[in-house]
XYZ file of C-alpha atoms in Angstrom:
355
model
C 162.595 107.975 49.144
C 163.138 106.164 52.448
C 163.864 102.425 52.531
C 163.897 100.453 55.772
C 166.265 97.526 55.223
C 166.072 94.230 57.089
C 169.388 92.763 56.055
C 170.960 89.458 57.052
C 174.719 89.749 57.029
C 176.377 86.349 56.607
C 179.315 85.879 58.926
C 181.909 84.627 56.442
C 181.173 87.316 53.838
C 183.566 90.239 53.834
C 183.192 93.928 52.997
C 182.879 93.325 49.258
C 180.973 90.043 49.002
C 177.323 89.145 49.257
C 173.920 90.439 48.256
C 173.686 93.132 50.924
C 176.688 94.955 49.458
C 174.443 95.972 46.545
C 172.623 98.458 48.780
C 175.862 100.449 49.115
C 175.479 101.383 45.439
C 171.931 102.750 45.495
C 171.512 106.285 44.220
C 171.849 109.090 46.748
C 168.136 109.932 46.647
C 167.510 106.689 48.569
C 167.740 107.107 52.339
C 168.559 103.701 53.804
C 167.262 103.086 57.310
C 168.878 100.037 58.872
C 166.837 97.928 61.223
C 167.809 97.512 64.863
C 169.332 94.161 65.710
C 168.864 92.411 69.040
C 167.852 94.663 71.981
C 169.466 94.824 75.414
C 168.444 92.224 77.966
C 165.978 94.442 79.875
C 164.077 95.411 76.750
C 164.401 91.866 75.472
C 162.590 90.532 78.556
C 159.715 92.952 77.982
C 159.526 92.039 74.294
C 159.635 88.322 75.061
C 156.578 88.567 77.294
C 154.609 89.862 74.328
C 156.162 87.968 71.427
C 157.141 84.526 72.653
C 153.533 83.266 73.124
C 152.740 84.267 69.514
C 155.846 82.777 67.855
C 155.154 79.679 65.783
C 158.133 78.432 63.793
C 156.074 75.715 62.117
C 153.990 78.502 60.574
C 156.940 80.506 59.243
C 159.067 77.524 58.304
C 162.657 76.420 58.886
C 165.410 79.037 59.214
C 162.997 81.655 60.545
C 164.233 81.644 64.124
C 162.932 83.606 67.073
C 165.706 86.220 66.880
C 164.460 87.097 63.367
C 160.937 87.388 64.751
C 162.206 89.909 67.316
C 164.036 91.873 64.602
C 160.820 92.043 62.584
C 158.948 93.327 65.625
C 161.561 96.061 66.078
C 161.354 96.902 62.367
C 157.574 97.122 62.514
C 157.753 99.651 65.329
C 160.492 101.607 63.570
C 158.326 101.693 60.437
C 155.458 103.215 62.420
C 157.834 105.909 63.720
C 159.806 106.641 60.534
C 157.126 105.955 57.890
C 159.423 104.635 55.127
C 158.253 104.326 51.538
C 159.599 100.769 51.270
C 160.529 97.993 53.686
C 162.960 95.561 52.048
C 163.675 92.076 53.434
C 167.007 91.265 51.797
C 166.806 87.552 52.732
C 163.072 86.953 52.978
C 163.506 83.181 53.406
C 164.646 83.656 56.990
C 163.562 87.199 57.888
C 159.887 87.406 56.875
C 157.220 86.034 59.208
C 155.905 88.559 61.713
C 155.108 91.088 58.977
C 152.851 88.584 57.227
C 150.608 88.727 60.318
C 150.648 92.504 60.874
C 150.686 93.810 57.285
C 147.196 95.300 57.654
C 148.376 97.421 60.605
C 150.890 99.299 58.450
C 149.932 102.402 56.464
C 148.975 101.413 52.928
C 151.585 103.797 51.537
C 154.395 101.549 52.823
C 155.382 98.931 50.256
C 156.961 95.608 51.205
C 159.722 94.112 49.047
C 161.421 90.773 49.643
C 164.445 89.162 47.997
C 164.763 85.381 48.043
C 167.931 83.494 47.222
C 167.065 79.807 47.317
C 166.011 77.804 44.236
C 162.500 76.341 43.963
C 163.822 72.882 44.875
C 164.854 74.239 48.305
C 161.351 75.585 48.935
C 159.867 72.213 48.009
C 162.329 70.236 50.125
C 161.927 72.377 53.258
C 158.163 72.753 52.829
C 158.651 76.452 53.496
C 155.348 78.310 53.827
C 155.020 80.378 50.650
C 151.899 82.035 52.055
C 154.125 84.320 54.148
C 155.324 85.928 50.903
C 151.838 87.056 49.909
C 152.089 90.141 52.120
C 154.745 91.491 49.734
C 154.122 94.097 47.061
C 157.154 92.850 45.117
C 159.180 89.643 45.284
C 162.713 89.719 43.866
C 164.142 86.410 42.656
C 167.663 85.720 41.406
C 166.905 83.314 38.561
C 164.357 82.942 35.784
C 163.575 79.443 37.031
C 162.527 80.950 40.376
C 160.436 83.608 38.636
C 158.515 80.964 36.731
C 157.902 79.009 39.939
C 156.735 81.932 42.094
C 154.655 83.604 39.371
C 151.912 81.072 40.058
C 151.776 82.084 43.740
C 152.214 85.856 43.384
C 150.961 86.859 39.918
C 152.379 90.165 38.620
C 154.508 90.626 41.745
C 157.614 88.589 40.907
C 160.675 90.311 39.434
C 163.910 88.730 38.233
C 166.655 91.137 39.310
C 170.021 89.400 39.025
C 172.628 89.246 41.739
C 175.678 91.433 41.173
C 179.345 91.803 42.012
C 181.740 94.573 42.960
C 183.768 94.737 39.747
C 185.925 97.540 41.157
C 187.304 95.220 43.846
C 187.193 91.852 42.100
C 189.594 92.590 39.257
C 192.248 90.556 37.428
C 195.798 90.733 38.741
C 198.075 93.242 37.050
C 200.642 90.434 36.944
C 200.496 86.775 37.844
C 203.063 84.872 39.874
C 204.953 82.362 37.733
C 204.410 78.749 38.720
C 204.955 75.296 37.270
C 201.768 74.040 38.932
C 198.155 74.377 37.794
C 196.182 76.171 40.513
C 192.581 74.969 40.937
C 190.349 76.998 43.261
C 187.162 75.927 45.069
C 185.154 78.470 47.106
C 182.163 78.229 49.416
C 179.734 75.895 51.096
C 176.060 76.352 50.224
C 174.651 74.017 47.521
C 178.118 72.877 46.453
C 178.336 69.373 45.023
C 181.084 68.197 47.347
C 180.788 64.533 46.384
C 181.353 65.370 42.715
C 184.222 67.713 43.570
C 185.995 65.095 45.678
C 185.517 62.342 43.090
C 186.993 64.608 40.407
C 189.958 65.500 42.644
C 190.650 61.765 43.078
C 190.655 61.319 39.294
C 192.780 64.405 38.667
C 195.382 63.389 41.236
C 195.565 59.929 39.678
C 196.137 61.491 36.237
C 198.226 64.641 36.795
C 201.088 65.488 39.139
C 201.153 69.275 38.705
C 197.758 70.367 40.104
C 197.382 72.223 43.402
C 193.935 72.697 44.955
C 193.097 75.742 47.063
C 189.857 75.210 48.980
C 188.112 78.165 50.614
C 185.660 76.576 53.025
C 184.338 78.281 56.182
C 184.349 75.197 58.435
C 186.644 72.437 59.614
C 185.374 69.405 57.637
C 183.866 66.736 59.867
C 184.981 63.123 59.289
C 181.597 62.383 57.678
C 181.892 65.267 55.209
C 183.080 64.410 51.671
C 185.874 67.001 51.892
C 187.437 65.074 54.772
C 188.533 62.417 52.255
C 191.012 64.923 50.837
C 193.111 64.641 53.998
C 195.070 61.926 52.166
C 196.605 64.437 49.726
C 199.536 66.823 50.142
C 198.506 69.096 47.266
C 195.459 70.550 49.073
C 195.637 73.988 50.715
C 192.810 74.935 53.083
C 191.650 78.515 53.665
C 189.114 79.875 56.154
C 188.701 83.083 58.146
C 190.564 84.921 55.408
C 190.434 88.619 54.558
C 188.857 90.144 51.467
C 192.324 90.813 50.106
C 193.394 87.198 50.640
C 190.289 85.958 48.833
C 190.966 88.340 45.956
C 194.562 87.103 45.755
C 193.355 83.502 45.514
C 191.048 84.407 42.624
C 193.783 86.366 40.877
C 196.452 83.672 41.136
C 194.244 80.688 40.287
C 194.152 79.047 36.860
C 190.533 77.921 37.172
C 187.566 78.050 39.538
C 186.132 74.540 39.786
C 182.719 74.842 41.437
C 180.345 71.888 40.979
C 176.858 72.789 42.214
C 173.742 70.945 43.329
C 171.599 73.935 42.382
C 171.939 77.682 42.108
C 170.305 81.064 41.672
C 172.909 83.845 41.876
C 176.264 82.599 43.169
C 178.837 84.900 44.786
C 181.897 82.786 44.007
C 181.009 82.383 40.326
C 180.443 86.125 39.947
C 183.610 87.097 41.806
C 185.799 84.641 39.902
C 184.378 85.708 36.543
C 184.889 89.369 37.467
C 188.575 88.500 37.994
C 188.620 86.971 34.470
C 189.204 83.506 35.901
C 188.085 80.510 33.807
C 185.048 78.875 35.423
C 184.027 75.208 35.450
C 180.593 74.712 36.970
C 177.426 72.650 36.683
C 174.583 73.312 34.257
C 171.815 73.873 36.793
C 169.373 76.406 38.195
C 170.150 79.983 37.280
C 173.720 79.512 36.040
C 172.759 80.312 32.445
C 170.944 83.478 33.556
C 174.372 84.884 34.416
C 176.891 83.081 32.230
C 176.489 82.196 28.548
C 177.511 78.619 27.776
C 180.146 79.792 25.325
C 181.992 81.813 27.999
C 182.204 79.209 30.780
C 182.968 75.505 30.951
C 179.611 73.996 31.886
C 179.361 70.350 32.873
C 176.372 68.065 33.224
C 175.521 66.769 36.685
C 177.512 63.703 37.738
C 179.617 63.661 34.554
C 183.135 63.330 35.959
C 184.565 62.372 32.581
C 183.329 65.638 31.086
C 185.084 67.510 33.901
C 188.274 65.529 33.215
C 188.098 66.411 29.516
C 187.772 70.118 30.354
C 190.748 69.981 32.711
C 192.720 68.241 29.976
C 191.886 71.105 27.614
C 192.812 73.785 30.158
C 196.127 72.115 30.968
C 197.364 72.081 27.367
C 199.742 75.042 26.797
C 198.597 75.598 23.200
C 195.095 76.536 24.455
C 196.293 79.262 26.807
C 195.555 82.195 24.482
C 192.014 81.097 23.674
C 191.268 80.399 27.345
C 192.465 83.877 28.362
C 190.448 85.597 25.614
C 187.296 83.750 26.654
C 187.768 84.701 30.315
C 188.419 88.348 29.463
C 185.204 88.427 27.450
C 183.316 87.010 30.440
C 184.824 89.639 32.741
C 183.785 92.385 30.324
C 180.229 91.035 30.265
C 180.029 91.151 34.064
C 181.334 94.703 34.243
C 178.699 95.822 31.751
C 175.665 93.916 33.037
C 176.212 92.620 36.576
C 178.237 95.299 38.319
C 176.568 96.280 41.606
C 175.963 99.795 40.246
C 173.996 98.388 37.306
C 171.964 96.020 39.486
C 171.329 98.726 42.112
C 169.910 100.983 39.388
C 167.443 98.232 38.486
C 166.457 97.940 42.143
C 165.987 101.714 42.301
C 163.641 101.518 39.313
C 161.620 98.798 41.022
C 161.280 100.857 44.208
C 160.019 103.889 42.305
C 157.526 101.806 40.296
C 155.648 100.571 43.366
């Protein structure tokens, strides 16, 4: 089986993180054909003469930029030459537009599959054109909430296939560095509840003197960003442009991942931390419960800072250390069994062959 993949690598993801890493674990009977990225300037000028007059971002919605339109055009022509069995848009939110107009020009034997990562609330807020998805033969969503929402638009075509994690790389440390401080880790940018995080940090610093915060954030916070308020504290360590190994070390040496969210489907940081058997505090929202049972994480209600403070108080008490570790190990075991990339890739393989 041949699969033409239109992937969207995200700059701050490394070799082991992100949705596109799942394709590395597909069975060997799948021949992956990667799409061409941007052409050279001479060919680009020729393509622009044809494509630019037809490009209409208002039709395809925000985040579908012209460079994606060009990549789709290149993929369409490659599909005509290579005749794949499946064309998979790994981030259909921003890479599917042109194909919705030219679907009828493809051989009927070629099936179109799209994966979307944003929660229904994002689609409503951005007024993204869902009609572009109707050219797909299968739509993959990363939460049951999203499946329920899109079922009404694409009946019998929507499949909940969970996000996964590389459990061979994201593993617990063989030994942990001894420290008198409590190491709290925050990772990422998209759909994080920064205001809640910062308010909780204020409260924690006013209550405890032994907490250190490690923040992995890909940008320099602007003065208007909530994170900028943390400039007043000396117990904040900032990390960006770090290697995969440095990120792994941060997970392994942390005492907790504190990741308040505005919404979620599948979340890389939650999966990676849990795979490292790190206790997780996060928000009850979106698809969190599709991945993590309530009894194995520390779930907080939106905007409930006191609940977060109570959980930190529990985690900081030495007599709870054994129970906390056992709970985290059970969560790590669950991920290895059900959400390892190999397991998720097998489910994707089954979907391909069913079309």
